[in-house]
């Protein structure tokens, strides 16, 4: 709520000062070692698979992010959190663990979304006293058994499920907060399949199981009341917390995407995108983070051009939906901005 109120307050004062976003996503690579049937970034990954970007480029990016306020002192807000996501599978970048460590060392609340196959590199090369500072490691597991896992995720080499379980177990033993992420679909939402996920989570010591619906061809999988009931049932039975995110399907009360100023996406094709669901679409790119200093692109004429050109009434269901709703609520009910004075 605080971040939403902050952005709403800045919108009233954008002619006075700039704003630094609260969160950033970084895609370390567009390569992937799986071929999940629901993947919405497959075409993007295939078309924009650069091999010239190394971990050193991302180390430089982390330092620029860490010194953003020094670069732009007359700014509102600050960058708190970095999530390393996809793109592809972030741990396929050579020396990815050094980038994660740099983010932690820079004081960012650092999170990682991964299929978990190469987490051993993080475990073996980053001191445990640093790893425990991570916000979370979210493992895209999708299933509690290997047969369902492979039906959904279609690994390119054999034995990945067992490796993921081994790596997750090792991280939990180090007291790193590890979550299971499940994209609900027709392959993993009967009683046995849901029970298997929570059973595995309990055995390993997973912090929580995070369910959200698969979206294919702009159609959202229906996490109906019966599925919700089963998730709650097995969460209680095994004593593992769950989170259910169906916010993408909530009706919109906004026509502008305010998140374009709160949540940049630094992608593995070298571009900065204002929309996490439209990576690779030039309409959403505000420029390069590889060439020059990306902080000079932020809030540039191009940034405003992208913002003003998008009509969210025409957009498919999206990840930032709930945030945009809350920001619009703060704009509509100005008293909510008062939270900034508490």
CSV table of C-alpha atoms in Angstrom, one decimal:
chain,number,residue,atom,x,y,z
A,1,UNK,CA,0.0,0.0,0.0
A,2,UNK,CA,2.8,2.4,0.9
A,3,UNK,CA,4.5,2.0,-2.5
A,4,UNK,CA,1.2,2.5,-4.3
A,5,UNK,CA,0.5,5.7,-2.3
A,6,UNK,CA,4.0,6.9,-3.1
A,7,UNK,CA,3.5,6.6,-6.8
A,8,UNK,CA,0.1,8.3,-6.6
A,9,UNK,CA,1.7,11.1,-4.7
A,10,UNK,CA,4.5,11.4,-7.2
A,11,UNK,CA,2.0,11.6,-10.1
A,12,UNK,CA,0.7,14.8,-8.5
A,13,UNK,CA,4.2,16.2,-8.3
A,14,UNK,CA,6.0,14.7,-11.3
A,15,UNK,CA,6.9,18.2,-12.6
A,16,UNK,CA,8.8,18.9,-9.4
A,17,UNK,CA,11.0,15.8,-9.1
A,18,UNK,CA,11.8,12.4,-10.7
A,19,UNK,CA,10.9,9.0,-9.2
A,20,UNK,CA,13.0,6.0,-8.6
A,21,UNK,CA,11.1,2.7,-8.9
A,22,UNK,CA,10.6,0.5,-5.9
A,23,UNK,CA,11.3,-2.8,-7.6
A,24,UNK,CA,13.1,-4.1,-10.7
A,25,UNK,CA,13.1,-7.4,-12.6
A,26,UNK,CA,16.3,-8.6,-14.2
A,27,UNK,CA,16.4,-11.4,-16.8
A,28,UNK,CA,19.9,-12.9,-16.8
A,29,UNK,CA,19.3,-15.0,-20.0
A,30,UNK,CA,16.8,-16.1,-22.5
A,31,UNK,CA,18.1,-19.6,-22.6
A,32,UNK,CA,16.2,-22.4,-20.9
A,33,UNK,CA,16.7,-26.0,-20.1
A,34,UNK,CA,13.0,-26.9,-20.1
A,35,UNK,CA,10.2,-26.5,-22.6
A,36,UNK,CA,7.1,-25.9,-20.4
A,37,UNK,CA,3.9,-26.2,-22.4
A,38,UNK,CA,2.5,-23.0,-21.0
A,39,UNK,CA,5.5,-20.8,-21.5
A,40,UNK,CA,4.5,-17.3,-22.8
A,41,UNK,CA,8.1,-16.2,-23.5
A,42,UNK,CA,9.2,-19.0,-25.8
A,43,UNK,CA,8.9,-16.9,-29.0
A,44,UNK,CA,10.7,-14.0,-27.3
A,45,UNK,CA,13.5,-16.3,-26.0
A,46,UNK,CA,14.0,-17.8,-29.5
A,47,UNK,CA,14.0,-14.4,-31.3
A,48,UNK,CA,16.2,-12.5,-28.8
A,49,UNK,CA,18.8,-15.0,-27.6
A,50,UNK,CA,21.9,-12.9,-27.3
A,51,UNK,CA,25.2,-14.6,-26.4
A,52,UNK,CA,27.4,-11.5,-26.0
A,53,UNK,CA,25.9,-10.4,-22.6
A,54,UNK,CA,27.9,-11.8,-19.7
A,55,UNK,CA,27.7,-11.7,-15.9
A,56,UNK,CA,30.0,-8.6,-16.0
A,57,UNK,CA,27.3,-6.6,-17.8
A,58,UNK,CA,24.9,-7.5,-15.0
A,59,UNK,CA,27.4,-6.6,-12.3
A,60,UNK,CA,27.7,-3.2,-13.8
A,61,UNK,CA,23.9,-2.9,-13.9
A,62,UNK,CA,23.7,-3.8,-10.2
A,63,UNK,CA,26.1,-1.0,-9.3
A,64,UNK,CA,24.2,1.5,-11.4
A,65,UNK,CA,21.0,0.5,-9.6
A,66,UNK,CA,22.7,0.8,-6.2
A,67,UNK,CA,23.9,4.4,-7.0
A,68,UNK,CA,20.7,5.6,-8.7
A,69,UNK,CA,19.9,8.2,-6.0
A,70,UNK,CA,23.5,9.6,-6.3
A,71,UNK,CA,23.0,9.8,-10.1
A,72,UNK,CA,19.6,11.5,-9.8
A,73,UNK,CA,19.4,13.2,-6.4
A,74,UNK,CA,16.3,15.2,-7.0
A,75,UNK,CA,14.1,12.0,-6.9
A,76,UNK,CA,11.2,10.6,-5.0
A,77,UNK,CA,11.4,7.0,-3.7
A,78,UNK,CA,14.1,4.4,-3.8
A,79,UNK,CA,14.8,1.0,-5.2
A,80,UNK,CA,14.3,-1.7,-2.5
A,81,UNK,CA,14.0,-5.0,-4.3
A,82,UNK,CA,15.5,-6.9,-7.3
A,83,UNK,CA,14.0,-10.1,-8.6
A,84,UNK,CA,15.9,-12.3,-11.0
A,85,UNK,CA,13.4,-14.0,-13.2
A,86,UNK,CA,12.8,-15.0,-16.8
A,87,UNK,CA,13.3,-14.5,-19.8
A,88,UNK,CA,14.7,-18.0,-19.7
A,89,UNK,CA,16.2,-19.9,-16.8
A,90,UNK,CA,18.4,-17.3,-14.9
A,91,UNK,CA,20.8,-19.8,-13.5
A,92,UNK,CA,22.0,-20.7,-17.0
A,93,UNK,CA,24.0,-17.5,-17.2
A,94,UNK,CA,27.6,-18.4,-16.5
A,95,UNK,CA,28.6,-17.1,-13.1
A,96,UNK,CA,25.0,-16.1,-12.3
A,97,UNK,CA,25.7,-16.6,-8.6
A,98,UNK,CA,28.2,-13.7,-8.6
A,99,UNK,CA,25.4,-11.4,-9.8
A,100,UNK,CA,23.1,-12.6,-7.1
A,101,UNK,CA,25.8,-12.1,-4.5
A,102,UNK,CA,26.4,-8.6,-5.8
A,103,UNK,CA,22.7,-7.7,-5.4
A,104,UNK,CA,22.8,-9.0,-1.8
A,105,UNK,CA,26.0,-7.1,-1.1
A,106,UNK,CA,24.5,-3.9,-2.5
A,107,UNK,CA,21.7,-4.2,0.1
A,108,UNK,CA,18.8,-5.1,-2.2
A,109,UNK,CA,16.0,-7.3,-1.1
A,110,UNK,CA,17.0,-10.1,-3.5
A,111,UNK,CA,14.7,-12.8,-4.9
A,112,UNK,CA,15.2,-15.5,-7.5
A,113,UNK,CA,12.7,-17.3,-9.6
A,114,UNK,CA,14.2,-20.5,-11.0
A,115,UNK,CA,13.5,-24.1,-12.0
A,116,UNK,CA,16.1,-25.0,-9.4
A,117,UNK,CA,18.2,-27.3,-11.4
A,118,UNK,CA,21.4,-25.3,-11.1
A,119,UNK,CA,20.9,-23.9,-7.6
A,120,UNK,CA,24.0,-25.9,-6.5
A,121,UNK,CA,26.1,-23.2,-8.0
A,122,UNK,CA,24.6,-20.7,-5.7
A,123,UNK,CA,24.9,-23.0,-2.7
A,124,UNK,CA,28.5,-23.9,-3.4
A,125,UNK,CA,29.8,-20.4,-4.2
A,126,UNK,CA,27.9,-17.8,-2.1
A,127,UNK,CA,28.5,-17.9,1.7
A,128,UNK,CA,25.5,-19.1,3.6
A,129,UNK,CA,25.5,-15.9,5.8
A,130,UNK,CA,24.7,-14.0,2.6
A,131,UNK,CA,22.2,-16.4,1.2
A,132,UNK,CA,20.0,-16.2,4.3
A,133,UNK,CA,19.5,-12.5,3.5
A,134,UNK,CA,17.6,-13.3,0.3
A,135,UNK,CA,14.0,-12.4,0.3
A,136,UNK,CA,13.0,-15.7,-1.3
A,137,UNK,CA,14.0,-18.4,-3.8
A,138,UNK,CA,10.9,-19.4,-5.8
A,139,UNK,CA,11.2,-22.7,-7.4
A,140,UNK,CA,8.8,-23.4,-10.3
A,141,UNK,CA,7.9,-26.9,-9.4
A,142,UNK,CA,4.4,-27.3,-10.8
A,143,UNK,CA,4.0,-30.8,-9.4
A,144,UNK,CA,4.9,-33.1,-6.5
A,145,UNK,CA,5.8,-36.1,-8.6
A,146,UNK,CA,8.2,-36.6,-11.5
A,147,UNK,CA,5.7,-37.9,-14.0
A,148,UNK,CA,3.4,-34.8,-13.6
A,149,UNK,CA,6.4,-32.6,-13.5
A,150,UNK,CA,7.7,-33.8,-16.8
A,151,UNK,CA,4.3,-33.7,-18.4
A,152,UNK,CA,4.1,-30.0,-17.7
A,153,UNK,CA,7.8,-28.8,-17.8
A,154,UNK,CA,9.3,-31.1,-20.4
A,155,UNK,CA,12.9,-31.1,-19.3
A,156,UNK,CA,15.6,-31.2,-21.9
A,157,UNK,CA,17.7,-33.7,-19.9
A,158,UNK,CA,16.6,-36.5,-17.7
A,159,UNK,CA,16.6,-36.5,-13.9
A,160,UNK,CA,15.8,-32.8,-13.3
A,161,UNK,CA,13.0,-33.4,-10.8
A,162,UNK,CA,15.3,-35.2,-8.4
A,163,UNK,CA,18.0,-32.6,-8.8
A,164,UNK,CA,15.5,-29.8,-8.0
A,165,UNK,CA,14.4,-31.7,-4.8
A,166,UNK,CA,18.0,-32.1,-3.8
A,167,UNK,CA,18.9,-28.5,-4.3
A,168,UNK,CA,15.7,-27.2,-2.6
A,169,UNK,CA,16.5,-29.4,0.4
A,170,UNK,CA,20.0,-28.1,0.6
A,171,UNK,CA,18.8,-24.4,0.6
A,172,UNK,CA,16.2,-25.1,3.3
A,173,UNK,CA,18.9,-26.6,5.5
A,174,UNK,CA,20.8,-23.3,5.1
A,175,UNK,CA,17.7,-21.4,6.4
A,176,UNK,CA,17.1,-19.8,3.1
A,177,UNK,CA,13.4,-19.0,2.5
A,178,UNK,CA,12.3,-21.4,-0.3
A,179,UNK,CA,8.9,-21.3,-1.9
A,180,UNK,CA,7.3,-23.7,-4.4
A,181,UNK,CA,5.6,-21.9,-7.3
A,182,UNK,CA,2.8,-23.7,-9.1
A,183,UNK,CA,1.0,-22.5,-12.3
A,184,UNK,CA,-2.4,-24.2,-11.9
A,185,UNK,CA,-3.6,-26.0,-15.1
A,186,UNK,CA,-5.5,-29.0,-16.1
A,187,UNK,CA,-2.5,-31.3,-15.4
A,188,UNK,CA,-2.0,-30.5,-11.7
A,189,UNK,CA,-5.2,-29.6,-10.1
A,190,UNK,CA,-7.0,-32.8,-9.0
A,191,UNK,CA,-6.9,-33.9,-5.4
A,192,UNK,CA,-4.0,-36.3,-5.7
A,193,UNK,CA,-1.8,-33.8,-7.6
A,194,UNK,CA,-2.4,-31.0,-5.2
A,195,UNK,CA,-1.8,-33.3,-2.2
A,196,UNK,CA,1.5,-34.5,-3.8
A,197,UNK,CA,2.7,-30.9,-4.0
A,198,UNK,CA,2.0,-30.1,-0.3
A,199,UNK,CA,3.4,-33.5,0.7
A,200,UNK,CA,6.7,-32.8,-1.0
A,201,UNK,CA,6.8,-29.3,0.4
A,202,UNK,CA,6.3,-30.6,3.9
A,203,UNK,CA,9.1,-33.2,3.5
A,204,UNK,CA,11.6,-30.6,2.3
A,205,UNK,CA,10.6,-27.8,4.6
A,206,UNK,CA,9.3,-25.4,2.0
A,207,UNK,CA,8.1,-22.0,3.4
A,208,UNK,CA,4.9,-21.8,1.3
A,209,UNK,CA,3.3,-23.0,-1.9
A,210,UNK,CA,2.4,-20.2,-4.3
A,211,UNK,CA,-0.5,-21.0,-6.7
A,212,UNK,CA,-1.5,-18.8,-9.6
A,213,UNK,CA,-3.4,-19.6,-12.8
A,214,UNK,CA,-1.8,-20.5,-16.2
A,215,UNK,CA,-2.7,-18.0,-19.0
A,216,UNK,CA,-2.7,-19.4,-22.5
A,217,UNK,CA,-3.8,-17.4,-25.5
A,218,UNK,CA,-5.2,-14.7,-23.2
A,219,UNK,CA,-7.4,-17.3,-21.4
A,220,UNK,CA,-7.0,-17.6,-17.6
A,221,UNK,CA,-7.2,-21.1,-16.2
A,222,UNK,CA,-10.1,-21.2,-13.7
A,223,UNK,CA,-9.0,-21.9,-10.2
A,224,UNK,CA,-12.5,-22.7,-9.2
A,225,UNK,CA,-13.9,-23.1,-5.6
A,226,UNK,CA,-13.3,-26.8,-5.6
A,227,UNK,CA,-9.6,-26.4,-6.5
A,228,UNK,CA,-9.3,-23.6,-3.9
A,229,UNK,CA,-10.9,-25.9,-1.3
A,230,UNK,CA,-8.4,-28.6,-2.1
A,231,UNK,CA,-5.5,-26.2,-1.8
A,232,UNK,CA,-6.7,-25.1,1.6
A,233,UNK,CA,-7.4,-28.6,2.7
A,234,UNK,CA,-3.9,-29.9,2.0
A,235,UNK,CA,-2.2,-26.8,3.3
A,236,UNK,CA,-3.9,-27.4,6.6
A,237,UNK,CA,-3.2,-31.2,6.5
A,238,UNK,CA,0.5,-30.8,6.0
A,239,UNK,CA,1.0,-27.5,7.8
A,240,UNK,CA,2.5,-25.7,4.9
A,241,UNK,CA,1.3,-22.2,4.1
A,242,UNK,CA,-0.1,-21.3,0.7
A,243,UNK,CA,-0.7,-18.2,-1.3
A,244,UNK,CA,-3.3,-18.0,-4.1
A,245,UNK,CA,-2.9,-15.2,-6.6
A,246,UNK,CA,-5.9,-14.7,-8.9
A,247,UNK,CA,-5.4,-10.9,-9.1
A,248,UNK,CA,-4.9,-11.0,-12.9
A,249,UNK,CA,-8.6,-11.6,-13.4
A,250,UNK,CA,-9.8,-8.8,-11.2
A,251,UNK,CA,-11.8,-6.2,-13.1
A,252,UNK,CA,-9.8,-3.1,-14.0
A,253,UNK,CA,-10.6,0.4,-12.6
A,254,UNK,CA,-7.8,2.1,-14.6
A,255,UNK,CA,-6.9,2.9,-18.2
A,256,UNK,CA,-3.3,3.9,-17.7
A,257,UNK,CA,-0.5,1.5,-16.6
A,258,UNK,CA,1.1,3.4,-13.6
A,259,UNK,CA,3.3,0.4,-13.0
A,260,UNK,CA,5.5,1.6,-15.9
A,261,UNK,CA,7.1,3.9,-13.3
A,262,UNK,CA,7.3,1.4,-10.5
A,263,UNK,CA,8.6,-1.8,-12.0
A,264,UNK,CA,11.2,-1.8,-14.9
A,265,UNK,CA,12.3,-5.0,-16.6
A,266,UNK,CA,15.9,-5.2,-17.6
A,267,UNK,CA,15.9,-8.0,-20.1
A,268,UNK,CA,18.5,-10.3,-21.6
A,269,UNK,CA,18.1,-8.8,-25.1
A,270,UNK,CA,19.6,-5.6,-23.7
A,271,UNK,CA,16.4,-3.6,-23.5
A,272,UNK,CA,14.4,-2.1,-20.7
A,273,UNK,CA,10.7,-2.9,-20.9
A,274,UNK,CA,7.9,-1.2,-19.0
A,275,UNK,CA,5.7,-4.3,-19.1
A,276,UNK,CA,6.7,-7.7,-17.8
A,277,UNK,CA,4.2,-9.4,-20.0
A,278,UNK,CA,5.3,-7.8,-23.2
A,279,UNK,CA,9.1,-8.4,-23.2
A,280,UNK,CA,10.4,-8.3,-26.8
A,281,UNK,CA,7.6,-6.0,-28.0
A,282,UNK,CA,9.3,-2.7,-29.2
A,283,UNK,CA,6.2,-0.8,-28.2
A,284,UNK,CA,7.1,-1.3,-24.5
A,285,UNK,CA,10.8,-0.7,-24.7
A,286,UNK,CA,12.2,2.6,-23.4
A,287,UNK,CA,15.8,2.0,-24.5
A,288,UNK,CA,18.9,0.0,-23.8
A,289,UNK,CA,20.5,-0.8,-20.4
A,290,UNK,CA,23.7,-1.9,-22.2
A,291,UNK,CA,24.5,1.2,-24.1
A,292,UNK,CA,25.4,4.2,-22.0
A,293,UNK,CA,23.7,4.8,-18.7
A,294,UNK,CA,20.1,3.4,-18.4
A,295,UNK,CA,19.3,6.1,-15.7
A,296,UNK,CA,19.4,8.7,-18.5
A,297,UNK,CA,16.6,6.8,-20.3
A,298,UNK,CA,14.4,6.6,-17.3
A,299,UNK,CA,11.6,9.2,-17.5
A,300,UNK,CA,12.9,10.3,-20.9
A,301,UNK,CA,10.6,11.4,-23.7
A,302,UNK,CA,10.6,7.8,-24.9
A,303,UNK,CA,9.4,6.6,-21.5
A,304,UNK,CA,6.5,9.0,-21.5
A,305,UNK,CA,5.7,8.1,-25.1
A,306,UNK,CA,5.3,4.5,-24.2
A,307,UNK,CA,3.2,5.3,-21.2
A,308,UNK,CA,0.9,7.6,-23.1
A,309,UNK,CA,0.5,5.2,-26.0
A,310,UNK,CA,-0.8,2.2,-24.1
A,311,UNK,CA,-4.5,1.8,-23.5
A,312,UNK,CA,-4.9,-0.9,-20.8
A,313,UNK,CA,-8.5,-1.5,-21.8
A,314,UNK,CA,-7.0,-3.4,-24.8
A,315,UNK,CA,-4.4,-5.3,-22.7
A,316,UNK,CA,-4.8,-9.0,-21.8
A,317,UNK,CA,-4.8,-10.1,-18.1
A,318,UNK,CA,-1.5,-9.1,-16.6
A,319,UNK,CA,0.8,-9.4,-13.6
A,320,UNK,CA,0.7,-5.7,-12.5
A,321,UNK,CA,-3.1,-5.6,-12.5
A,322,UNK,CA,-3.6,-5.5,-8.7
A,323,UNK,CA,-0.9,-2.9,-8.3
A,324,UNK,CA,-2.5,-0.7,-10.9
A,325,UNK,CA,-5.9,-1.1,-9.2
A,326,UNK,CA,-4.4,0.0,-5.8
A,327,UNK,CA,-2.6,3.0,-7.4
A,328,UNK,CA,-5.8,4.1,-9.1
A,329,UNK,CA,-7.6,3.8,-5.7
A,330,UNK,CA,-5.0,6.1,-4.2
A,331,UNK,CA,-5.5,8.6,-7.0
A,332,UNK,CA,-9.3,8.4,-6.7
A,333,UNK,CA,-9.3,8.6,-2.9
A,334,UNK,CA,-6.6,11.1,-2.1
A,335,UNK,CA,-6.9,10.4,1.6
A,336,UNK,CA,-5.2,7.1,1.1
A,337,UNK,CA,-2.0,9.0,0.4
A,338,UNK,CA,-2.0,9.9,4.0
A,339,UNK,CA,-0.4,6.6,4.8
A,340,UNK,CA,2.9,8.2,3.8
A,341,UNK,CA,2.6,10.3,7.0
A,342,UNK,CA,2.4,7.3,9.4
